[in-house]
Coordinates of C-alpha atoms in Angstrom, one line a residue:
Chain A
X1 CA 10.0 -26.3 28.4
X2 CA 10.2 -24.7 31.7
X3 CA 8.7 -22.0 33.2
X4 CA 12.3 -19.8 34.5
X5 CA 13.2 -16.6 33.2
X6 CA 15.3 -15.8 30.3
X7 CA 16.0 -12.0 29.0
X8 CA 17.7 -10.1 26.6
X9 CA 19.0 -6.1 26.9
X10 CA 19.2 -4.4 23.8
X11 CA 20.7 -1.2 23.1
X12 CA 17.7 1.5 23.2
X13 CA 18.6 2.6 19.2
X14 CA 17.4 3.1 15.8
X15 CA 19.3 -0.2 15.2
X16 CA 18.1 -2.3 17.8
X17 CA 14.1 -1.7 17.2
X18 CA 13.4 -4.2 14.7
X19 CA 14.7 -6.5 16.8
X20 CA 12.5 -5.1 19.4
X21 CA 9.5 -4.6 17.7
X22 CA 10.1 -8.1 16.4
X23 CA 10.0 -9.6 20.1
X24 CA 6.9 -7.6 21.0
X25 CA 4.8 -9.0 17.9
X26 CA 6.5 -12.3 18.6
X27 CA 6.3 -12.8 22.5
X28 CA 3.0 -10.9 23.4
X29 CA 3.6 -12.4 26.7
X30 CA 7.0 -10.9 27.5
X31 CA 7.8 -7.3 29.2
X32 CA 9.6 -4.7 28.1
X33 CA 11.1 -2.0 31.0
X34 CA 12.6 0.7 28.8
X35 CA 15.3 1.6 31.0
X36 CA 18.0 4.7 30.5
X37 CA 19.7 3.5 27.1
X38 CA 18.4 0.1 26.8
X39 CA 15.6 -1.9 26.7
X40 CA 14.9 -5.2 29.0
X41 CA 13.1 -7.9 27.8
X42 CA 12.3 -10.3 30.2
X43 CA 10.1 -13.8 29.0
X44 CA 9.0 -16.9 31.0
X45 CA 10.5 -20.2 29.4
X46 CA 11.4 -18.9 25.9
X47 CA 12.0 -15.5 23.6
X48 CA 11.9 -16.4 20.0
X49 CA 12.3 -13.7 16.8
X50 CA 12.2 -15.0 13.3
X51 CA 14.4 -13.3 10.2
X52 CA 10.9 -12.6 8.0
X53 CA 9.4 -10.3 10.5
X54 CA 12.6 -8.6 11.9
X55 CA 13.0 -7.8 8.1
X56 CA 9.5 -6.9 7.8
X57 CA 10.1 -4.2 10.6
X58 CA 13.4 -3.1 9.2
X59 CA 12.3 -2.7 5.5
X60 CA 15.0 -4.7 4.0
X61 CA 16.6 -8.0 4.2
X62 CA 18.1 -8.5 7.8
X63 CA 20.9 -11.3 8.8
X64 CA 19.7 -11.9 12.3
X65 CA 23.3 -11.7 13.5
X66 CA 23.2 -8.1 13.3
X67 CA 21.0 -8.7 16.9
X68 CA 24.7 -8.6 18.6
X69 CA 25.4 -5.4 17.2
X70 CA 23.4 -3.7 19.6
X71 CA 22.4 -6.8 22.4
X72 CA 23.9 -5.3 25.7
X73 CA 23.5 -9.2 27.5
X74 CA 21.2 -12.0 27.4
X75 CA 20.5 -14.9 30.0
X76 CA 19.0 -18.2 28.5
X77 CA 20.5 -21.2 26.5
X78 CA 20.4 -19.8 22.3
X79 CA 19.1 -21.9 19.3
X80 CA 19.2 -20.4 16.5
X81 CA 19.5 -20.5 12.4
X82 CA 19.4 -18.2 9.5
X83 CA 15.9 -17.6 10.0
X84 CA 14.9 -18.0 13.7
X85 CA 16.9 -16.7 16.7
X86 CA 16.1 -18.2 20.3
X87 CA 16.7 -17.9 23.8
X88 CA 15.0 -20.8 26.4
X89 CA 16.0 -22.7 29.4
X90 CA 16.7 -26.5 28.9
Chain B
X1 CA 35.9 2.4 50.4
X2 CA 33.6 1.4 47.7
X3 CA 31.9 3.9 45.3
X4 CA 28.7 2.7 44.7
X5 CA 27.5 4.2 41.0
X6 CA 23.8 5.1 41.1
X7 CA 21.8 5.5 37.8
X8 CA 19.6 8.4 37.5
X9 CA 16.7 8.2 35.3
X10 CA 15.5 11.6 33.8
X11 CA 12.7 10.6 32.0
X12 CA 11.9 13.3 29.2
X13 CA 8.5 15.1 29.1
X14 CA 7.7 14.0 25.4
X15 CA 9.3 11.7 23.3
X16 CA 8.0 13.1 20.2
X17 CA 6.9 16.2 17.9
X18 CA 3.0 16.8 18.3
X19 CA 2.0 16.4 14.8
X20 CA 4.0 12.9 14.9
X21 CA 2.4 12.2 18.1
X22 CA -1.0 13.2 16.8
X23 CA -0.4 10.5 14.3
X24 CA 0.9 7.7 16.0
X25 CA -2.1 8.0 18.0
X26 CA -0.7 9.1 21.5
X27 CA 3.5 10.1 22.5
X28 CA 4.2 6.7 24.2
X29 CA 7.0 5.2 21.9
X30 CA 9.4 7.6 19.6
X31 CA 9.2 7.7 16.2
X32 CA 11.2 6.2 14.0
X33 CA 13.5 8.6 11.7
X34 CA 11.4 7.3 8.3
X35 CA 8.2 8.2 10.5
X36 CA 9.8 11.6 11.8
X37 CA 11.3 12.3 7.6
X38 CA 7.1 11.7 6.1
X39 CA 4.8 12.1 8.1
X40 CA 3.0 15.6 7.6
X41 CA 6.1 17.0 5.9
X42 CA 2.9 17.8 2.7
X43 CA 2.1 21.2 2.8
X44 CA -1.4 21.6 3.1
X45 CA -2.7 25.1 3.4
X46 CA -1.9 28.7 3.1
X47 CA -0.1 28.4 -0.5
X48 CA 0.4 32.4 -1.3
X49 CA -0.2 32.2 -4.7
X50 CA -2.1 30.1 -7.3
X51 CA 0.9 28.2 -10.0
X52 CA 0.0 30.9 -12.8
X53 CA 0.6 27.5 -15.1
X54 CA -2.7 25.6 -13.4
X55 CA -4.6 28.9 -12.1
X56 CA -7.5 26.7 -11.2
X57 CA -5.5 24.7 -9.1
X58 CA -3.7 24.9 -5.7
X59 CA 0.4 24.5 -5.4
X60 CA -0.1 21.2 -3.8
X61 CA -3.6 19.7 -4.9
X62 CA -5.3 16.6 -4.0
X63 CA -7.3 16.9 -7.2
X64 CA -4.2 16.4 -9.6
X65 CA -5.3 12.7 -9.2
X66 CA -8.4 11.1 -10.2
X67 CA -7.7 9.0 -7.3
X68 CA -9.6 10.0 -3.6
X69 CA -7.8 8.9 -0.4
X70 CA -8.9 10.1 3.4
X71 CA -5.4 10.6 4.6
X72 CA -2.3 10.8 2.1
X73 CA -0.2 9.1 4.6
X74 CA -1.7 6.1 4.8
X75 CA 0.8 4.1 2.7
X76 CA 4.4 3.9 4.2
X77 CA 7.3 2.7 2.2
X78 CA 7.9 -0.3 3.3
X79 CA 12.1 0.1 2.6
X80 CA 11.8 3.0 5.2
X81 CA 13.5 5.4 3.0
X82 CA 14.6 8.6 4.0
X83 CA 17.8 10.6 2.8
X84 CA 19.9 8.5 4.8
X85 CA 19.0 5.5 4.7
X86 CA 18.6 5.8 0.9
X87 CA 22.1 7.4 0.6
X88 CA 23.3 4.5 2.8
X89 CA 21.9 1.6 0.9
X90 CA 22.4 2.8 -2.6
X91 CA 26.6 3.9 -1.8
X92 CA 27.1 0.1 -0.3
X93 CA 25.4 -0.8 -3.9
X94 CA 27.0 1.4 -5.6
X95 CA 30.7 0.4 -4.0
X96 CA 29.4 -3.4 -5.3
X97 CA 28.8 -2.3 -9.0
X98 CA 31.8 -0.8 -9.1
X99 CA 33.9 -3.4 -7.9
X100 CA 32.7 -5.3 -10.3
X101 CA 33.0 -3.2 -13.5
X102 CA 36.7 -2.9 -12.0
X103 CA 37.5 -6.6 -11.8
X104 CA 35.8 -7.2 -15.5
X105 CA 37.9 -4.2 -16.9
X106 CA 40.9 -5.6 -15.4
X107 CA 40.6 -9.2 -16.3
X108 CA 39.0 -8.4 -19.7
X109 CA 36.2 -10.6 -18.9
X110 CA 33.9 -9.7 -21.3
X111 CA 36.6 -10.7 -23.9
X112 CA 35.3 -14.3 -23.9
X113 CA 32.0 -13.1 -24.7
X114 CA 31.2 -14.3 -28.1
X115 CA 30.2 -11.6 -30.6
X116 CA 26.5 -12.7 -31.2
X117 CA 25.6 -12.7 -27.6
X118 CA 27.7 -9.1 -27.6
X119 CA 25.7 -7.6 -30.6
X120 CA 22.1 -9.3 -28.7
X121 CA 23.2 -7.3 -25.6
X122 CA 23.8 -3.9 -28.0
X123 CA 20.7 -4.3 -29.4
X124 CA 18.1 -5.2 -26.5
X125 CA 20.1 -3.6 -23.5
X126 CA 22.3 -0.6 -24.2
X127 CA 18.7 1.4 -26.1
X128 CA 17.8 0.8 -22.7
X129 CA 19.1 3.9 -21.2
X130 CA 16.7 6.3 -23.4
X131 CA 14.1 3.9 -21.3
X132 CA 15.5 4.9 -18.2
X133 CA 15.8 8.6 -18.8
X134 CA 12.2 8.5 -19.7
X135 CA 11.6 6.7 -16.4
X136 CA 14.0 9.1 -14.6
X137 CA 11.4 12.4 -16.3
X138 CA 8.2 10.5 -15.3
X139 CA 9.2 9.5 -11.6
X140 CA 10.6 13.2 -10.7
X141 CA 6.9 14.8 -12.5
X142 CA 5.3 12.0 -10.1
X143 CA 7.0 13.7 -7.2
X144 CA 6.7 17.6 -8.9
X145 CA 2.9 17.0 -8.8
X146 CA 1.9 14.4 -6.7
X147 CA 0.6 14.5 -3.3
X148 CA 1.6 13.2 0.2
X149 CA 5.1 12.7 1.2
X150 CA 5.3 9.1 1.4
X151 CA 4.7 9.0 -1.9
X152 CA 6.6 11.8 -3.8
X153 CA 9.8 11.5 -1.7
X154 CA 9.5 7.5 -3.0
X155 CA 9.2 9.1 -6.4
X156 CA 12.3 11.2 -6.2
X157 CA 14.8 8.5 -5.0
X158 CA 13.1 6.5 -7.8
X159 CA 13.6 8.7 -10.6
X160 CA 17.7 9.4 -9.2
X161 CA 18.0 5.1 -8.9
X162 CA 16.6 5.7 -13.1
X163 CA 19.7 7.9 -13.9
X164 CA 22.0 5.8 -12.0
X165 CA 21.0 2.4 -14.0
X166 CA 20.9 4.6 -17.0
X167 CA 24.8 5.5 -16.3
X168 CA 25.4 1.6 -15.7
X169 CA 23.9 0.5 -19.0
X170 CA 26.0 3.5 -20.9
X171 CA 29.1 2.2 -18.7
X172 CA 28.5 -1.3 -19.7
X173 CA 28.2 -0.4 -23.8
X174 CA 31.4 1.9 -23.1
X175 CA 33.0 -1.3 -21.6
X176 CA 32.5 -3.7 -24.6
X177 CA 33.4 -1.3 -27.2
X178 CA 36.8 -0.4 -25.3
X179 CA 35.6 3.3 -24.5
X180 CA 34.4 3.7 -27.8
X181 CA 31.1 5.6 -28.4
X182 CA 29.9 2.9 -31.5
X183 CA 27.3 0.8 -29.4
X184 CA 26.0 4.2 -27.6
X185 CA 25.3 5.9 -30.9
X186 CA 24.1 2.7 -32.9
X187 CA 21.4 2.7 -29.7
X188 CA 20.4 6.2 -29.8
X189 CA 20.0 5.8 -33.4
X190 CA 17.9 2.5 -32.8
X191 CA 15.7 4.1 -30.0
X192 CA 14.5 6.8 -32.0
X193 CA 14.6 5.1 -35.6
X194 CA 14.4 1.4 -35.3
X195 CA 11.0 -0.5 -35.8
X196 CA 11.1 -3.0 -32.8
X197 CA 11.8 -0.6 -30.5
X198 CA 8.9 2.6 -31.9
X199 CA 5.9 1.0 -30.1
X200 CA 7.6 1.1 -26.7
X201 CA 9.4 4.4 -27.4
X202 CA 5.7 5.8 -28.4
X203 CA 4.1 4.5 -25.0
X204 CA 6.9 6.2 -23.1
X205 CA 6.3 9.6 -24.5
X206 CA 2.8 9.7 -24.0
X207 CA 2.8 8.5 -20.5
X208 CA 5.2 11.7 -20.1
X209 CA 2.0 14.1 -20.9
X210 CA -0.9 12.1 -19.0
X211 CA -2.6 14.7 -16.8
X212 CA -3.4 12.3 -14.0
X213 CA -0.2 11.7 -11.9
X214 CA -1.0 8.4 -10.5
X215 CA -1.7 7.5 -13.7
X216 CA 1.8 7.6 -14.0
X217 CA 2.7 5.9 -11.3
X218 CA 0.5 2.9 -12.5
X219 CA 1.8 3.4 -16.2
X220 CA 5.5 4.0 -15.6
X221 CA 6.1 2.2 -12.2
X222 CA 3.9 -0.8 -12.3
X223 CA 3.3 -1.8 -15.7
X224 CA 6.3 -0.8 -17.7
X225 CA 8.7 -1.9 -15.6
X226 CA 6.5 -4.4 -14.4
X227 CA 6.9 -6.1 -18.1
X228 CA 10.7 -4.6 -19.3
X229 CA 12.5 -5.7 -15.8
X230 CA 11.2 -9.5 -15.4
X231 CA 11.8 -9.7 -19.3
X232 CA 15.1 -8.5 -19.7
X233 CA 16.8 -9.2 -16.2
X234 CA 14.8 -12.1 -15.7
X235 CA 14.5 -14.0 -18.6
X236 CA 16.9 -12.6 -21.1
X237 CA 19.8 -11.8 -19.3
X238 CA 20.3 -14.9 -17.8
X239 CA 19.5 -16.5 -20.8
X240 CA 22.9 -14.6 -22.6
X241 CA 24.4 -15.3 -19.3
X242 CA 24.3 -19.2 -20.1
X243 CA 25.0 -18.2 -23.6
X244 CA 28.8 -17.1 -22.4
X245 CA 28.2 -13.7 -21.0
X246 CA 28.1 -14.7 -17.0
X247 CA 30.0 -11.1 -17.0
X248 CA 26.8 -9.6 -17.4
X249 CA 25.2 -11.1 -14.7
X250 CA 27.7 -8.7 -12.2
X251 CA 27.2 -5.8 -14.0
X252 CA 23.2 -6.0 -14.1
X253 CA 22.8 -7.1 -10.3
X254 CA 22.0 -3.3 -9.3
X255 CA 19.1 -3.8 -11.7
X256 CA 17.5 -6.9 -10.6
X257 CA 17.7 -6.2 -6.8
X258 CA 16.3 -2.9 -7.4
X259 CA 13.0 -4.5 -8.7
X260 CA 13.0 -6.7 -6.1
X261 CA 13.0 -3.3 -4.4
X262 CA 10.2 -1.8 -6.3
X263 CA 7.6 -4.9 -6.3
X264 CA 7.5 -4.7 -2.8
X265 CA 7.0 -0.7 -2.1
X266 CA 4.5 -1.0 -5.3
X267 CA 2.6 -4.0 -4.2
X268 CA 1.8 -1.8 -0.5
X269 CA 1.1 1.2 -2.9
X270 CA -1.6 -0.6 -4.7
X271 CA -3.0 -2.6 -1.8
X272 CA -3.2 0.7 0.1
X273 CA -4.7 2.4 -2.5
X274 CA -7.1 0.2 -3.5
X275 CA -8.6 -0.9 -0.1
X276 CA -9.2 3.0 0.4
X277 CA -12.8 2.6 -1.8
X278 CA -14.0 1.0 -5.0
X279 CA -13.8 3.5 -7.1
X280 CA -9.7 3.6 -6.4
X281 CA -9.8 0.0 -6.8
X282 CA -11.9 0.6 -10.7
X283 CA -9.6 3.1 -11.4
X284 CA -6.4 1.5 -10.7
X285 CA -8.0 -1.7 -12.1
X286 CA -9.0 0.3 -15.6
X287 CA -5.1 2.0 -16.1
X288 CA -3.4 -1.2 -15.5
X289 CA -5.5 -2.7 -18.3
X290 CA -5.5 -0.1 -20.3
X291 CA -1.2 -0.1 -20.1
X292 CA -1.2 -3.4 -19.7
X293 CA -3.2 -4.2 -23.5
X294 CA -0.2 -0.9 -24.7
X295 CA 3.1 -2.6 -23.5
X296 CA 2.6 -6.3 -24.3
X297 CA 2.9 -5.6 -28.5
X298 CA 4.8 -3.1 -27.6
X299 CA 7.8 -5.3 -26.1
X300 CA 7.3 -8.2 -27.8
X301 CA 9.5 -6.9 -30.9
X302 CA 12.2 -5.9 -28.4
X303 CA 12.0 -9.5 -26.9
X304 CA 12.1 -11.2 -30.1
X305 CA 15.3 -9.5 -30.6
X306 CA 17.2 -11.8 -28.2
X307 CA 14.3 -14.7 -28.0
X308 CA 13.5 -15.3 -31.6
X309 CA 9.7 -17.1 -31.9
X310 CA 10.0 -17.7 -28.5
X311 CA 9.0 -13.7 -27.6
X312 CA 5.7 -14.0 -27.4
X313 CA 5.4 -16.7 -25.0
X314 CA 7.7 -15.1 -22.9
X315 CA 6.2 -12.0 -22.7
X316 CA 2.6 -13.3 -22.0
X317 CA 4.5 -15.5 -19.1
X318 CA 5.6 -11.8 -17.7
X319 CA 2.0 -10.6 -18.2
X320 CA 0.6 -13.4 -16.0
X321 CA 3.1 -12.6 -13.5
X322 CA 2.5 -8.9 -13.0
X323 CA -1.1 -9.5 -13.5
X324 CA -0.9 -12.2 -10.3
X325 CA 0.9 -10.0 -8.5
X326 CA -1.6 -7.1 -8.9
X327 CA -4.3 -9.1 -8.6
X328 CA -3.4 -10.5 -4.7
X329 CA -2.8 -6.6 -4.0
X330 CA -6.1 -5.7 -4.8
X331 CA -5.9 -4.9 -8.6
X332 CA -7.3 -7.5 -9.9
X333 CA -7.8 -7.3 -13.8

């Protein structure tokens, strides 16, 4: 794992805070610069949400593919499944 | 020339209401719309008059319940329901269940049903909706006379989801008799008349006149449907389902995702209420056992009408799962 920067920008919205709330439980080391309209997210080496607590957050069963609904851009190479959803640099 | 676009940030002065603010322990982040829908929407003081039907009580009283809590808006649905996002969820369920009585009606899929599995699901399901109305009463007096509006606005959407799966249990008897009204009557007529189905219709009514209103919660929410869900759309159902009715299966998903649903909100209930102070904890601890010794002879007739000798066994299974489940949400009996 290297140490560069990978981010993702989410919409600021009702629809995109499980997602965010997700990644702040998730990545206590990452920052979040709530900008006009969106949210930045900005990790070093890796930004990782899991489908059981983005569900937890939203109170119902989440596909974690509902993320792109409201991501604005990411930088980063993605893994991800049904239940995990990653960004890194290889 | 180039325009260059610059963004202006106008940061607003607060993000929230004070009350919510209060609550959420400072204004840094907004609320969400299920925080902003709750969260000190209970009345609390300056009630004009005294109900002249409980003149020793307030309109809204904390003492309508046995049980004690600091702050009534402790608990939080975990669903996060709010008009909304209830009326959202439920249409997208309801557009499902629809579909699906559609595509049966058309194909006449219930045709290849064979008539014992159709007269087990006119006798154990279709008195079902005389259950459900009761549930529907009980659930709307919950939020008539209960306190805090995490809980009673959970209550109210309950007690609407009760009519609506009473409607689908009346559609699906009006279904296998071609629209006529034979299997609807026959199951008023057993609700009200019929030995196996007395015991249950006897608990019902009483929980209907308990004083305590978190009684009912416990009684109606918990451990009735905590025994009469898990049997029937658990165990029996998909029991008729490999029997030749895999029709049924469509037209009783509402029903089984909707207690997946309701385990979850009433596991957080209990485990809320019950880590408040020990003598929540006894009480809870006391009605659940007290309903829970009333419902198991009183469904085991019911399930031996589609189980045989096999009821008992069956039921007790159930038991052990809802007592589990209590009993890692601090109930434990």
């Amino acid at each position: 794992m290297s140490e560069q920067k990978v981010f993702l920008i989410f919409q600021d919205t009702a629809d995109a805070r499980p997602f965010i709330e997700a990644l702040e439980q998730e990545n206590p080391a990452a920052t979040f610069d709530y900008q006009p309209g969106m949210v930045r997210i900005d990790g070093m080496g890796e930004l990782k949400v899991t489908r059981d607590v983005v569900s937890e957050k939203a109170g119902r069963d989440m596909d974690l593919q509902e993320l792109h609904l409201t991501l604005v851009s990411l930088s980063g190479n993605i893994d991800e499944d049904d239940d995990y959803f990653s960004i890194s640099r290889h | 020339m180039s325009i260059q676009i610059a963004s202006k940030e106008i940061k607003p002065l607060r993000l929230n209401y004070a009350h919510i603010a209060r609550r959420m322990g400072g204004d840094t982040k907004p609320a969400s719309r299920y925080q902003e829908a709750v969260l000190d929407v209970q009345p609390t003081t300056n009630f004009h008059y005294p109900p002249t039907w409980e003149p020793n009580k307030q309109l809204f009283d904390v003492t309508r319940t046995a049980i004690v809590m600091n702050d009534w808006h402790t608990f939080a649905d975990p669903r996060q329901y709010y008009y909304t996002s209830y009326v959202t969820a439920r249409a997208k369920q309801q557009e499902v269940m629809d579909n699906s009585f559609e595509m049966l009606e058309k194909h006449g899929l219930w045709k290849t049903i064979p008539d014992s599995v159709l007269n087990t699901i006119r006798q154990v399901l279709v008195p079902l909706r005389h259950y459900e109305y009761g549930a529907n009463l009980n659930n709307q007096d919950i939020c008539d006379r209960g306190y805090g509006a995490p809980i009673t606005s959970l209550a109210s959407f309950n007690g609407f989801d009760r009519i609506g799966m009473a409607q689908y249990i009346s559609r699906i008897a009006l279904l296998i008799d071609e629209n006529e009204e034979t299997s609807l009557q026959a199951a008023r007529e057993a609700w009200l008349h019929d030995a196996a189905w007395q015991p249950l219709r006897h608990a019902i009514e009483d929980s209907f006149v308990l004083d305590d209103w978190m009684e009912i919660m416990v009684a109606q929410n918990i451990v009735m449907d905590g025994f009469i869900y898990p049997l029937i759309y658990g165990r029996i159902i998909p029991q008729l389902a490999n029997q030749g009715a895999g029709a049924l299966l469509m037209l009783t998903q509402f029903m089984s995702e909707w207690y997946d649903e309701t385990v979850r909100w009433s596991n957080q209930l209990m485990k809320v209420i019950s880590a408040e102070s020990p003598e929540n904890a006894s009480l809870l601890k006391q009605w659940v056992s007290t309903w829970t010794a009333r419902i198991e002879p009183a469904i085991t007739p019911i399930a031996a009408l589609a189980l045989g000798d096999q009821a008992s066994a069956v039921v007790a299974s159930v038991k052990q799962e809802l007592l589990t489940r209590l009993g890692k949400n601090g109930v434990a009996v």
